[in-house]
XYZ file of C-alpha atoms in Angstrom:
315
model
C 4.157 -2.081 -66.262
C 3.104 -3.583 -62.938
C 6.483 -4.730 -61.476
C 10.112 -4.120 -62.206
C 12.908 -6.063 -60.666
C 16.398 -4.583 -60.670
C 19.258 -6.938 -60.061
C 22.910 -5.709 -59.874
C 25.253 -8.488 -60.623
C 29.030 -8.905 -60.685
C 30.723 -12.188 -61.432
C 27.604 -14.330 -60.746
C 27.541 -16.531 -63.854
C 26.477 -19.663 -62.049
C 23.685 -17.945 -60.173
C 22.035 -15.956 -63.029
C 19.868 -18.637 -64.672
C 18.627 -20.396 -61.459
C 17.731 -17.066 -60.054
C 15.860 -15.979 -63.153
C 13.925 -19.337 -63.383
C 12.756 -18.957 -59.718
C 11.952 -15.280 -60.198
C 9.950 -15.672 -63.413
C 7.929 -18.556 -61.903
C 6.869 -16.384 -58.972
C 6.151 -13.314 -61.223
C 3.969 -15.354 -63.472
C 1.827 -16.380 -60.603
C 1.092 -12.785 -59.685
C -0.773 -12.169 -62.911
C 0.779 -8.744 -63.517
C 2.899 -7.386 -66.229
C 6.573 -7.357 -65.279
C 10.222 -6.827 -66.286
C 13.662 -7.951 -65.043
C 16.588 -5.572 -65.345
C 20.089 -7.011 -64.883
C 22.814 -4.577 -64.357
C 26.250 -6.104 -65.105
C 28.568 -4.074 -62.823
C 31.828 -4.743 -64.690
C 31.838 -8.534 -64.466
C 35.021 -10.385 -65.533
C 33.531 -13.838 -66.012
C 30.652 -14.983 -68.217
C 27.939 -13.105 -66.355
C 27.130 -10.814 -69.297
C 26.933 -13.757 -71.731
C 24.367 -15.451 -69.270
C 22.121 -12.323 -69.025
C 22.356 -11.663 -72.691
C 21.222 -15.227 -73.328
C 18.212 -14.670 -71.073
C 17.405 -11.455 -73.020
C 17.445 -13.399 -76.248
C 15.237 -16.057 -74.801
C 12.722 -13.634 -73.223
C 12.582 -10.458 -75.254
C 10.384 -7.771 -73.728
C 10.922 -9.242 -70.317
C 14.647 -9.184 -69.681
C 16.535 -5.984 -70.095
C 20.297 -5.682 -69.665
C 22.605 -2.801 -68.678
C 26.293 -3.404 -68.966
C 28.929 -1.078 -67.299
C 32.385 -0.619 -68.805
C 33.899 -1.450 -65.424
C 32.969 -2.075 -61.794
C 31.347 1.161 -60.511
C 29.569 -0.201 -57.490
C 26.123 -1.187 -56.331
C 24.744 2.334 -55.914
C 25.465 3.328 -59.563
C 24.046 0.034 -60.687
C 20.766 0.682 -58.878
C 20.548 4.249 -60.158
C 21.007 2.965 -63.687
C 18.290 0.428 -63.169
C 15.966 2.902 -61.414
C 16.239 5.361 -64.256
C 15.221 2.864 -66.803
C 12.581 0.737 -65.094
C 8.897 1.144 -65.861
C 7.058 -0.586 -62.997
C 4.648 0.940 -60.483
C 6.340 -1.288 -57.920
C 10.115 -1.762 -58.025
C 11.975 -4.567 -56.382
C 15.713 -4.842 -55.850
C 17.487 -8.053 -55.060
C 21.034 -9.423 -55.167
C 22.109 -11.819 -57.892
C 23.740 -14.439 -55.574
C 20.676 -16.633 -55.013
C 20.531 -15.847 -51.385
C 17.319 -13.821 -51.752
C 14.171 -16.026 -52.238
C 11.700 -14.737 -54.996
C 8.912 -16.602 -53.114
C 8.913 -13.738 -50.638
C 7.695 -11.266 -53.196
C 3.866 -11.677 -52.410
C 4.633 -10.813 -48.722
C 6.362 -7.639 -49.835
C 3.269 -6.702 -51.895
C 1.021 -7.343 -49.110
C 3.016 -5.019 -46.867
C 2.885 -2.339 -49.571
C -0.831 -2.710 -49.674
C -1.051 -1.826 -45.982
C 0.069 1.656 -47.011
C 3.774 1.491 -46.736
C 6.032 3.040 -49.421
C 9.163 1.012 -48.900
C 9.535 -2.490 -47.508
C 12.948 -3.777 -46.606
C 13.818 -7.453 -46.178
C 15.370 -8.780 -42.862
C 17.312 -11.988 -43.381
C 16.196 -14.123 -40.481
C 17.897 -16.402 -39.678
C 20.862 -15.158 -41.596
C 23.007 -18.085 -43.052
C 26.300 -16.338 -43.388
C 29.684 -16.825 -41.552
C 30.218 -14.843 -38.442
C 32.756 -12.649 -40.284
C 29.783 -11.117 -42.092
C 27.083 -11.382 -39.476
C 28.858 -9.825 -36.510
C 30.037 -6.563 -38.296
C 26.591 -6.373 -39.865
C 24.849 -6.545 -36.411
C 27.161 -3.870 -34.985
C 26.513 -1.682 -38.088
C 22.715 -2.147 -37.963
C 22.506 -1.405 -34.274
C 24.529 1.814 -34.878
C 22.240 2.892 -37.660
C 19.073 2.132 -35.641
C 20.436 4.179 -32.652
C 21.618 7.198 -34.559
C 18.921 7.577 -37.225
C 15.855 6.239 -35.323
C 14.905 4.047 -38.383
C 13.919 0.697 -36.709
C 15.434 -1.715 -39.331
C 17.446 -4.785 -38.288
C 19.102 -5.341 -41.676
C 19.804 -1.967 -43.410
C 22.306 -3.663 -45.821
C 19.765 -6.157 -47.175
C 19.382 -5.624 -50.997
C 15.995 -7.344 -51.147
C 13.494 -4.357 -51.019
C 10.302 -3.163 -52.569
C 9.610 0.448 -53.476
C 6.561 2.364 -54.633
C 7.288 4.165 -57.812
C 7.098 7.708 -56.163
C 10.080 6.771 -53.846
C 12.552 6.179 -56.632
C 11.128 8.963 -58.703
C 11.732 11.592 -55.879
C 14.140 13.965 -57.367
C 15.397 14.934 -53.939
C 16.253 11.438 -52.791
C 19.750 11.477 -54.237
C 21.835 8.352 -54.541
C 25.534 8.465 -55.005
C 28.718 7.033 -53.561
C 27.473 4.031 -51.624
C 24.265 5.367 -50.315
C 22.109 2.458 -51.528
C 22.090 0.899 -48.122
C 20.712 4.157 -46.619
C 17.680 4.550 -48.875
C 15.294 3.662 -46.074
C 16.839 6.301 -43.888
C 16.637 9.046 -46.550
C 13.118 7.949 -47.560
C 11.860 8.204 -44.016
C 13.450 11.568 -43.818
C 11.470 12.578 -46.856
C 8.192 11.452 -45.156
C 7.736 8.047 -46.775
C 6.489 5.151 -44.672
C 9.232 2.478 -44.182
C 8.923 -1.022 -42.638
C 10.569 -4.360 -42.775
C 9.557 -8.022 -42.996
C 11.527 -11.203 -42.204
C 12.593 -13.127 -45.212
C 14.148 -16.426 -45.850
C 17.844 -16.428 -46.476
C 19.796 -19.095 -48.369
C 23.558 -19.811 -48.074
C 25.695 -18.812 -51.024
C 26.279 -21.742 -53.361
C 28.276 -20.255 -56.214
C 30.698 -17.327 -56.447
C 32.379 -15.208 -53.865
C 30.947 -12.656 -51.434
C 31.700 -9.024 -52.141
C 31.573 -8.090 -48.425
C 34.817 -6.948 -46.741
C 36.378 -4.735 -44.104
C 36.794 -2.008 -46.620
C 33.068 -2.033 -47.349
C 32.277 -1.890 -43.626
C 34.635 1.143 -43.172
C 32.976 2.851 -46.084
C 29.486 2.198 -44.603
C 30.566 3.985 -41.290
C 31.771 7.080 -43.260
C 28.571 7.079 -45.339
C 26.525 6.820 -42.137
C 28.112 9.963 -40.887
C 27.402 11.792 -44.082
C 23.703 10.677 -44.224
C 23.268 11.718 -40.536
C 24.442 15.225 -41.437
C 22.400 15.371 -44.601
C 19.191 14.287 -42.892
C 19.561 16.372 -39.725
C 21.613 19.553 -40.305
C 21.494 19.966 -44.155
C 18.938 22.689 -43.906
C 20.602 24.449 -40.905
C 24.295 23.650 -40.848
C 25.080 26.426 -38.480
C 23.059 24.705 -35.865
C 25.582 21.951 -35.969
C 28.857 23.842 -36.297
C 27.735 26.920 -34.160
C 27.221 25.042 -30.803
C 30.218 22.909 -31.520
C 32.367 25.973 -32.186
C 30.969 27.868 -29.214
C 31.667 25.083 -26.597
C 35.080 24.412 -28.103
C 36.009 28.194 -27.829
C 34.548 28.405 -24.355
C 36.535 25.336 -23.253
C 39.752 26.984 -24.580
C 38.902 30.257 -22.865
C 38.326 28.504 -19.474
C 41.606 26.573 -19.791
C 43.519 29.686 -20.553
C 41.833 31.581 -17.658
C 42.819 28.780 -15.275
C 46.337 28.824 -16.543
C 46.651 32.587 -15.918
C 45.052 32.439 -12.413
C 47.259 29.461 -11.401
C 50.446 30.913 -12.818
C 50.005 34.451 -11.487
C 48.222 33.953 -8.220
C 49.053 30.433 -7.023
C 52.439 29.305 -8.394
C 53.877 32.612 -9.415
C 55.418 31.179 -12.707
C 55.741 32.606 -16.249
C 52.646 31.892 -18.379
C 54.548 30.911 -21.474
C 56.113 27.937 -19.761
C 52.591 26.353 -19.245
C 51.768 23.824 -21.976
C 48.045 24.041 -21.259
C 48.112 27.663 -22.336
C 48.677 26.610 -25.922
C 46.056 23.887 -25.719
C 43.508 26.574 -24.759
C 44.596 28.817 -27.549
C 44.293 25.996 -30.096
C 40.801 25.213 -28.873
C 39.730 28.834 -29.208
C 41.108 28.883 -32.658
C 39.265 25.696 -33.521
C 36.016 27.126 -32.094
C 36.291 30.266 -34.302
C 36.953 28.005 -37.352
C 33.903 25.809 -36.590
C 31.637 28.900 -36.505
C 33.165 30.237 -39.721
C 32.587 26.826 -41.362
C 28.917 26.929 -40.266
C 28.515 30.416 -41.654
C 30.087 29.389 -45.011
C 27.836 26.312 -45.053
C 24.819 28.573 -44.505
C 25.911 30.770 -47.464
C 26.248 27.673 -49.726
C 22.844 26.550 -48.551
C 21.351 29.896 -49.279
C 22.645 30.000 -52.799
C 21.856 26.317 -53.588
C 18.351 26.494 -52.155
C 15.654 24.646 -53.932
C 12.113 24.961 -52.750
C 11.175 21.333 -53.592
C 13.727 20.094 -51.091
C 11.802 21.509 -48.145
C 8.853 19.295 -48.403
C 7.440 16.075 -49.978
C 3.863 16.003 -51.287
C 2.067 12.715 -51.360
C -1.193 13.792 -52.940
C -2.895 16.800 -54.278
C -6.682 17.315 -54.745
C -8.314 19.923 -56.819
C -5.017 21.819 -57.393
C -4.629 23.592 -60.701
């Protein structure tokens, strides 16, 4: 199979058929074998009926996965990835805002040697309630991870097969938006291209403040996994040391001031207890780091330490 297209959908009944018609027209022009996998993520409208009708009309091309309830975009992509057969795998949203006509440009970028190409909606035709939080979030991701993408949340992406087959690139929770970050951490080449963006015509956006908050929590998680997963004590150790030292200095200053300057009882000084708490927290951080190192030791898997692109004459 040349190309697989994985499309998670939820309550997109009006968008399914127009999207498929545009998509199949573009894929036919490429002259490669292809498949389209719709993942119905717990729709409550007629979305499943629409994708099932497409399956009946195009057997062997359209494949359908139906969840019992809404599990989220990451599980939907994982289900599609585990069942797709293409050497190149595309993901796109089912809301008609991604343009299938951009697919050849993704393929050209992959031909340049990149392993993952992410779309950048430019200009983005969404209300400011979506664009402003997205810009803040993307700037934060670029700054903290060093991955120079302007639209990390964009679902329009192209992957080489080896990226989604990487057993150590684990997707759970809502990590789908951070696949480029984790892929670059594993040594894959990641880039982006500007793509046309269309305003939503049917259905309702699934974006909200709750999703934005979850994204910030996931960003913290990904930062830890991609920087200190192998050496957790290097994160907790210095943090604990400096916290303990700060508490020790505060208590030393309280003792000196109380005994030598003001001649007051030490136990009446509130800062004394602040220093004691900081020292306790410092010790706890170090202990957490040591415990994490023990977990890391017993959960160690050699394949997680490296990522091989090619082997020659290896038996």
